[in-house]
XYZ file of C-alpha atoms in Angstrom:
468
model
C -0.084 -0.095 0.489
C 1.879 3.585 -0.223
C 2.404 5.864 1.612
C -0.001 8.403 3.685
C -2.312 5.241 4.522
C -3.250 3.245 7.285
C -3.926 -0.575 7.777
C -7.343 -1.539 6.577
C -8.413 -3.636 9.640
C -7.140 -0.688 12.952
C -7.496 2.013 10.146
C -10.877 1.942 10.185
C -11.730 1.117 13.150
C -10.063 4.065 13.961
C -11.524 7.075 11.532
C -14.717 5.249 12.590
C -14.108 6.511 16.360
C -12.425 9.859 14.976
C -16.153 10.160 13.226
C -17.989 9.454 16.243
C -15.926 11.330 19.109
C -16.055 14.066 15.247
C -20.406 14.020 14.871
C -21.293 13.847 18.626
C -18.562 17.275 19.472
C -21.146 18.913 16.218
C -24.013 17.216 17.724
C -23.336 18.758 21.230
C -23.211 22.606 19.444
C -25.748 22.189 17.840
C -28.000 21.226 20.535
C -26.434 23.051 23.264
C -27.983 27.436 22.040
C -31.771 25.172 22.898
C -31.033 25.983 26.482
C -29.774 29.459 26.833
C -32.088 32.348 27.487
C -33.805 32.726 24.490
C -31.846 36.255 24.369
C -28.807 34.285 24.358
C -29.645 31.549 22.081
C -28.135 33.368 18.923
C -25.244 34.327 19.582
C -23.316 31.540 18.673
C -24.242 31.150 15.633
C -23.616 35.114 15.574
C -20.892 34.982 16.459
C -19.660 32.388 13.380
C -21.252 34.579 11.601
C -19.146 37.404 11.978
C -15.527 35.307 11.655
C -16.119 33.746 9.346
C -18.739 35.539 7.203
C -15.457 37.964 7.739
C -12.693 35.225 7.004
C -14.784 34.426 3.926
C -15.336 37.852 2.213
C -11.374 39.667 3.159
C -9.029 35.825 2.177
C -11.905 35.295 -1.139
C -14.301 37.714 -2.914
C -12.344 41.601 -1.872
C -9.474 39.167 -3.914
C -11.390 38.386 -6.367
C -12.508 41.330 -6.945
C -8.567 43.293 -6.679
C -7.292 40.305 -9.035
C -7.490 38.653 -12.766
C -8.011 35.669 -12.808
C -4.538 33.146 -12.643
C -4.299 32.758 -16.729
C -0.733 31.144 -18.709
C 0.385 32.930 -21.754
C 0.004 31.660 -24.636
C 2.513 30.231 -25.927
C 4.822 32.547 -28.303
C 5.798 30.131 -30.951
C 5.422 26.363 -31.306
C 7.444 24.986 -28.253
C 10.593 23.618 -29.448
C 11.986 21.291 -26.946
C 9.988 20.663 -22.719
C 10.447 18.003 -20.056
C 8.985 15.421 -20.693
C 5.282 14.678 -19.586
C 3.238 10.990 -18.690
C -0.408 11.649 -19.153
C -2.526 9.280 -16.763
C -5.513 8.440 -17.043
C -7.165 4.734 -15.525
C -9.978 3.983 -17.315
C -12.669 1.189 -17.006
C -15.181 0.691 -19.095
C -14.596 3.744 -20.791
C -15.767 2.023 -24.232
C -17.588 5.909 -24.952
C -15.232 7.915 -24.293
C -11.466 6.105 -24.403
C -10.986 6.453 -27.688
C -12.126 10.497 -28.096
C -9.966 10.814 -25.593
C -6.919 9.732 -27.208
C -7.405 11.188 -30.117
C -7.330 14.681 -28.000
C -3.779 14.011 -26.760
C -3.054 13.515 -30.377
C -3.751 16.768 -31.410
C -1.794 18.214 -27.758
C 1.171 20.185 -29.004
C 4.322 19.690 -27.298
C 7.834 17.731 -28.773
C 8.004 14.602 -30.682
C 8.719 11.580 -28.110
C 8.278 13.794 -25.720
C 4.519 12.613 -24.231
C 3.027 9.880 -23.497
C -0.228 8.617 -22.788
C -0.655 5.734 -20.107
C -3.746 4.040 -20.149
C -4.661 1.550 -17.352
C -7.338 -0.749 -18.265
C -8.388 -1.466 -15.176
C -10.412 -4.868 -15.319
C -13.313 -3.051 -18.160
C -15.759 -5.133 -19.281
C -16.994 -3.664 -22.119
C -15.225 -2.915 -25.031
C -11.966 -0.806 -23.662
C -10.205 -2.932 -23.984
C -10.339 -3.456 -27.962
C -10.548 0.447 -28.881
C -7.486 1.045 -27.004
C -5.994 -2.514 -28.583
C -7.492 -0.164 -31.774
C -5.718 3.456 -31.163
C -1.882 1.136 -30.337
C -1.797 0.106 -33.488
C -2.557 3.918 -35.027
C -0.745 6.315 -32.177
C 3.003 5.075 -30.828
C 2.483 7.600 -28.137
C 0.089 5.215 -25.716
C 0.881 2.864 -23.698
C -1.587 0.344 -21.844
C -1.294 -1.439 -18.860
C -4.267 -4.158 -17.849
C -4.297 -4.925 -14.339
C -7.431 -7.033 -12.768
C -11.034 -6.046 -11.921
C -10.589 -6.881 -8.298
C -6.662 -5.741 -8.338
C -7.617 -3.790 -5.370
C -6.056 0.149 -4.730
C -9.471 1.619 -6.607
C -7.778 4.934 -9.129
C -5.444 4.718 -6.886
C -3.685 1.253 -7.253
C -4.001 1.800 -10.959
C -2.207 5.518 -10.274
C 0.586 3.525 -8.370
C 0.759 0.791 -10.933
C 1.908 3.624 -14.403
C 4.068 5.282 -12.000
C 6.630 3.529 -11.664
C 7.326 3.162 -15.184
C 6.761 6.979 -15.145
C 10.390 8.353 -16.342
C 9.164 12.181 -17.083
C 9.473 15.545 -15.221
C 5.659 16.050 -15.512
C 2.352 13.501 -14.158
C -0.238 14.821 -16.113
C -3.701 12.904 -14.301
C -6.973 13.180 -16.715
C -10.726 11.443 -16.063
C -11.301 9.600 -20.120
C -13.978 11.605 -20.550
C -11.705 14.681 -19.871
C -11.408 17.590 -22.974
C -8.047 19.673 -23.198
C -7.417 23.034 -25.771
C -4.677 21.953 -27.755
C -2.094 24.485 -26.266
C -2.591 23.250 -22.853
C 0.775 22.056 -22.177
C 2.987 24.442 -24.271
C 1.293 27.073 -21.608
C 0.711 24.374 -18.475
C 3.594 23.095 -17.552
C 6.127 27.016 -18.189
C 3.665 28.558 -16.044
C 3.951 24.881 -13.469
C 8.204 25.977 -13.569
C 7.998 29.307 -13.841
C 6.580 28.967 -10.757
C 7.868 26.799 -8.476
C 4.959 24.472 -8.484
C 5.533 21.043 -6.744
C 1.404 20.544 -8.415
C -0.749 21.748 -10.392
C -4.844 22.347 -10.055
C -6.892 23.184 -13.848
C -10.007 24.312 -13.178
C -12.571 22.519 -13.697
C -15.436 22.645 -16.151
C -18.443 21.804 -17.329
C -18.940 20.649 -21.089
C -22.298 19.941 -20.727
C -23.666 22.492 -18.669
C -26.311 24.097 -20.765
C -27.896 20.011 -20.475
C -30.642 20.549 -17.717
C -30.578 22.281 -14.706
C -28.394 20.387 -12.457
C -25.653 20.583 -15.375
C -26.011 23.528 -15.092
C -25.165 24.213 -11.178
C -22.809 21.798 -11.360
C -21.122 24.875 -13.766
C -21.788 27.277 -11.211
C -20.441 24.902 -9.513
C -16.941 24.642 -10.509
C -16.004 28.561 -11.355
C -17.137 29.141 -7.245
C -14.406 26.006 -6.453
C -11.545 27.412 -8.596
C -12.275 31.575 -6.833
C -12.443 29.660 -3.479
C -8.678 27.916 -3.990
C -7.735 31.129 -6.177
C -7.886 32.940 -2.984
C -7.269 30.779 -0.249
C -3.711 30.646 -2.224
C -3.657 33.848 -3.041
C -4.279 35.082 1.176
C -1.891 33.111 1.934
C -4.004 29.619 2.789
C -3.704 26.401 0.834
C -4.757 25.052 -2.407
C -6.779 21.703 -3.177
C -5.949 18.855 -5.991
C -9.551 18.030 -7.591
C -8.750 14.465 -9.645
C -9.058 15.091 -13.437
C -6.452 18.320 -14.521
C -3.997 17.961 -11.833
C -0.157 17.858 -13.463
C 1.714 15.938 -10.746
C 5.636 16.721 -10.669
C 7.005 13.089 -10.353
C 9.685 13.946 -7.456
C 7.142 15.094 -5.278
C 4.436 12.504 -5.924
C 7.767 9.946 -5.117
C 8.426 11.608 -2.123
C 5.214 11.429 -0.294
C 4.986 7.670 -1.534
C 2.956 8.259 -3.886
C -1.249 7.716 -3.704
C -2.636 5.972 -0.871
C -5.157 3.107 -1.604
C -6.323 3.178 1.900
C -8.279 6.616 1.146
C -11.706 6.677 -0.899
C -10.252 10.600 -2.767
C -6.983 9.655 -4.081
C -6.758 13.687 -4.661
C -7.570 15.078 -1.540
C -5.443 13.107 0.230
C -2.792 14.207 -2.120
C -2.837 17.460 -1.502
C -2.939 16.892 2.022
C 0.576 15.013 1.855
C 2.013 17.345 -0.382
C 1.475 20.481 2.375
C 2.956 18.371 5.245
C 6.215 18.406 2.948
C 6.437 21.771 2.115
C 5.204 21.525 -1.673
C 2.613 24.118 -3.016
C 0.105 23.197 -4.880
C -0.792 25.887 -7.670
C -3.971 26.607 -9.362
C -5.025 27.572 -12.978
C -7.809 29.548 -13.449
C -6.968 28.953 -17.923
C -6.718 27.040 -19.478
C -9.355 24.807 -17.813
C -10.574 20.721 -18.373
C -13.061 20.592 -19.987
C -15.409 17.251 -18.574
C -18.819 16.009 -17.748
C -21.420 16.678 -15.259
C -23.887 13.658 -13.427
C -27.046 14.360 -14.876
C -29.189 13.067 -12.591
C -29.859 13.449 -8.376
C -29.419 9.580 -7.092
C -25.929 9.888 -9.446
C -25.006 13.072 -8.367
C -25.791 12.184 -4.625
C -23.502 8.945 -5.026
C -21.338 11.123 -5.785
C -20.412 14.067 -3.056
C -21.325 10.789 -0.637
C -17.528 9.694 -1.828
C -16.234 13.286 -1.789
C -17.915 14.058 1.249
C -16.147 11.236 3.224
C -12.860 11.311 1.332
C -12.113 15.453 3.149
C -13.346 14.436 6.510
C -10.947 10.786 5.762
C -8.373 13.150 5.041
C -9.135 15.722 8.044
C -9.235 12.460 10.353
C -6.175 11.066 9.317
C -3.479 14.036 8.925
C -5.159 16.111 11.992
C -1.638 15.342 13.997
C 0.675 17.372 11.399
C -2.141 19.548 10.769
C -2.131 21.212 13.661
C 1.828 20.340 13.759
C 4.203 23.062 12.947
C 4.672 22.333 9.533
C 2.523 24.369 8.471
C 2.198 28.193 9.128
C -0.288 30.302 10.303
C -2.123 31.867 7.769
C -2.270 28.047 6.693
C -3.985 26.325 10.109
C -6.103 29.649 9.885
C -7.479 28.064 6.241
C -8.197 25.546 6.874
C -9.527 25.455 10.170
C -11.618 28.073 9.060
C -12.755 25.952 5.860
C -13.839 22.321 8.037
C -16.269 25.487 10.261
C -17.768 25.736 6.584
C -17.127 23.088 5.499
C -17.933 20.139 7.756
C -19.260 21.459 10.196
C -21.915 23.828 10.075
C -23.662 21.101 7.810
C -24.079 18.926 11.377
C -24.173 20.817 13.034
C -26.939 23.025 11.683
C -28.734 19.549 11.606
C -28.431 18.866 15.404
C -29.669 21.870 16.142
C -33.033 20.818 13.482
C -33.033 18.386 15.904
C -33.024 20.391 19.751
C -35.912 22.256 17.716
C -37.936 19.242 18.101
C -36.776 17.949 20.529
C -37.126 21.482 22.453
C -39.751 23.187 20.537
C -37.548 25.916 19.691
C -37.239 28.105 17.223
C -33.666 27.384 15.078
C -31.046 29.276 16.820
C -27.521 28.351 14.179
C -29.659 30.015 11.093
C -27.911 32.812 10.793
C -24.509 31.076 10.397
C -25.999 28.820 7.657
C -27.549 31.485 6.730
C -24.526 34.313 6.002
C -22.515 31.119 4.664
C -25.177 30.130 1.974
C -25.277 34.867 1.032
C -21.307 34.372 0.664
C -21.123 31.567 -1.635
C -23.732 33.256 -3.633
C -21.605 36.116 -4.313
C -18.848 33.938 -5.254
C -20.198 32.063 -7.741
C -22.062 35.070 -9.008
C -18.081 36.466 -9.399
C -16.621 33.404 -10.436
C -19.176 32.626 -13.460
C -18.958 36.604 -14.575
C -15.183 36.428 -14.614
C -13.682 36.094 -18.367
C -13.020 32.267 -19.021
C -11.475 29.630 -21.759
C -13.233 27.032 -22.215
C -16.504 26.494 -22.095
C -19.464 29.550 -21.596
C -19.746 29.821 -17.749
C -23.659 30.220 -17.050
C -24.593 33.344 -17.663
C -25.761 35.547 -13.677
C -29.340 37.031 -12.859
C -31.259 36.831 -9.173
C -32.261 33.340 -10.915
C -29.568 31.457 -11.864
C -27.820 32.856 -8.573
C -30.859 31.121 -6.886
C -30.025 28.531 -9.001
C -26.829 28.340 -7.160
C -27.228 28.750 -3.507
C -30.746 26.525 -3.925
C -27.938 23.206 -5.357
C -25.159 24.080 -2.426
C -27.742 23.498 -0.237
C -27.622 19.572 -0.718
C -24.277 19.634 1.285
C -25.912 19.702 4.051
C -27.314 16.656 3.475
C -24.942 14.415 2.195
C -21.753 16.075 4.897
C -24.600 14.610 7.794
C -25.439 11.503 6.394
C -22.011 10.300 6.031
C -20.876 11.908 9.121
C -23.114 9.239 10.420
C -22.597 6.253 8.107
C -19.032 6.663 9.168
C -19.119 7.170 12.682
C -21.393 3.383 12.150
C -20.537 1.687 9.582
C -17.615 -0.331 8.865
C -15.422 0.618 5.854
C -15.553 -2.103 3.161
C -12.985 -0.080 0.484
C -14.463 -0.757 -3.469
C -14.769 1.008 -7.108
C -17.197 2.390 -7.529
C -16.779 4.745 -10.715
C -19.113 7.932 -12.467
C -20.765 6.741 -15.361
C -18.860 8.837 -18.732
C -21.120 8.648 -22.184
C -19.624 11.236 -24.192
C -23.036 11.937 -25.696
C -22.778 16.086 -25.822
C -19.623 15.345 -28.400
C -21.214 13.534 -30.542
C -19.125 9.888 -30.256
C -20.666 7.109 -32.133
C -19.572 4.173 -29.283
C -21.896 6.337 -26.268
C -24.544 4.310 -24.970
C -28.234 4.953 -26.572
C -29.871 4.434 -23.570
C -28.152 6.947 -20.558
C -28.719 3.871 -17.794
C -26.687 1.742 -19.980
C -23.882 0.381 -18.875
C -24.172 2.476 -15.424
C -21.843 0.247 -13.025
C -22.130 2.927 -10.422
C -25.091 0.737 -8.018
C -23.172 0.191 -4.733
C -24.511 2.782 -2.234
C -21.706 2.997 0.081
C -19.576 3.869 -1.774
C -15.336 3.649 -1.454
C -12.532 4.042 -4.034
C -13.643 6.840 -6.657
C -12.348 5.351 -10.447
C -13.558 9.469 -11.270
C -13.893 12.529 -9.587
C -16.439 13.864 -12.219
């Protein structure tokens, strides 16, 4: 198993104990104000709203208004030389999109012989192996590795397999549905090297944003997330990897021991291990990496459970290091505020609702929740109004901003539910992937029925195959 994880027995038990403690503490914080005198019951929420709201304004919104998005400059001329780059894709049952991805990598402008595409076929049951065999005959830069479907380790296991064979300076990790601009490497790699970054996360742009309201909301969320990341980083905080579209220094990756095979989200786990080793992560607004958003609420629910569980796992696993002197004050403050807003607030709000029902008193945490959602709505509007390459971002008006805020409320359901599951249920690590259809691009191999070939059927979830 790669460094950074724990053994499957004791590690799982420790996470369950930490999740139970976290759940109990948040429950107490949410219920306790109901026993305070009416004039004081709102004091905790008002205090949190003031402190965290002020920090959010200072680090994100005000910073966003003061600066331009991070953009890699256009290449002045075709690149004559450049370091070796390995593009890596972990693929399982990707017949709808794998051929299109290989052609997109072939279209990237980079010195001949310096670009290799590695596809790890992780036990595909569809036509993915046959398509890859045909593509290898036409594209010398394509390398295919295969491992059994039950090899273990999920996406992290697949990436660790190929990591042993890489020789390039940079590793670009993509999902099978990724879409890239031809000049991406010409702009991204020099920008990463000039900035001294150990890793760079591209902004994720939704390719099928116009399909329905759910995909439109996800497009807003991706712009919101990239802007938040930029703001955190610019103000002394930290940035995080997002799986698809992450450029990694091979040397930095080897320094932290590769990918953790005992985690739900390899990207979030790797972000913290790089952070603790003092290896910086940058965020790039343009050029973006395009990907498909999920089309239905059940698919979103399954996907966000994975993200929520992985997000909490990393805080449980690396908490002592995050509190140590390995991080500076600004980094600790940033992580504390992020943890309170992303994970503590939804669980406390749920406990507040339970307290309201039990004591028949008025809710007490609503000021905190309203301020957090209002600031999120402002951040969505700001992010979607930015100049951007790739698919157009959703147009902003009161209705669309309201849709974005309403959409973000799903985290108030996902986080408490996942926390409860983590505290009560034993963990079983399996491969659970997000289905890629490829239909928005006219791919002839795309399934005619959106439900055909769906494999994301295990509601208990574990190691993700594609972080979409």
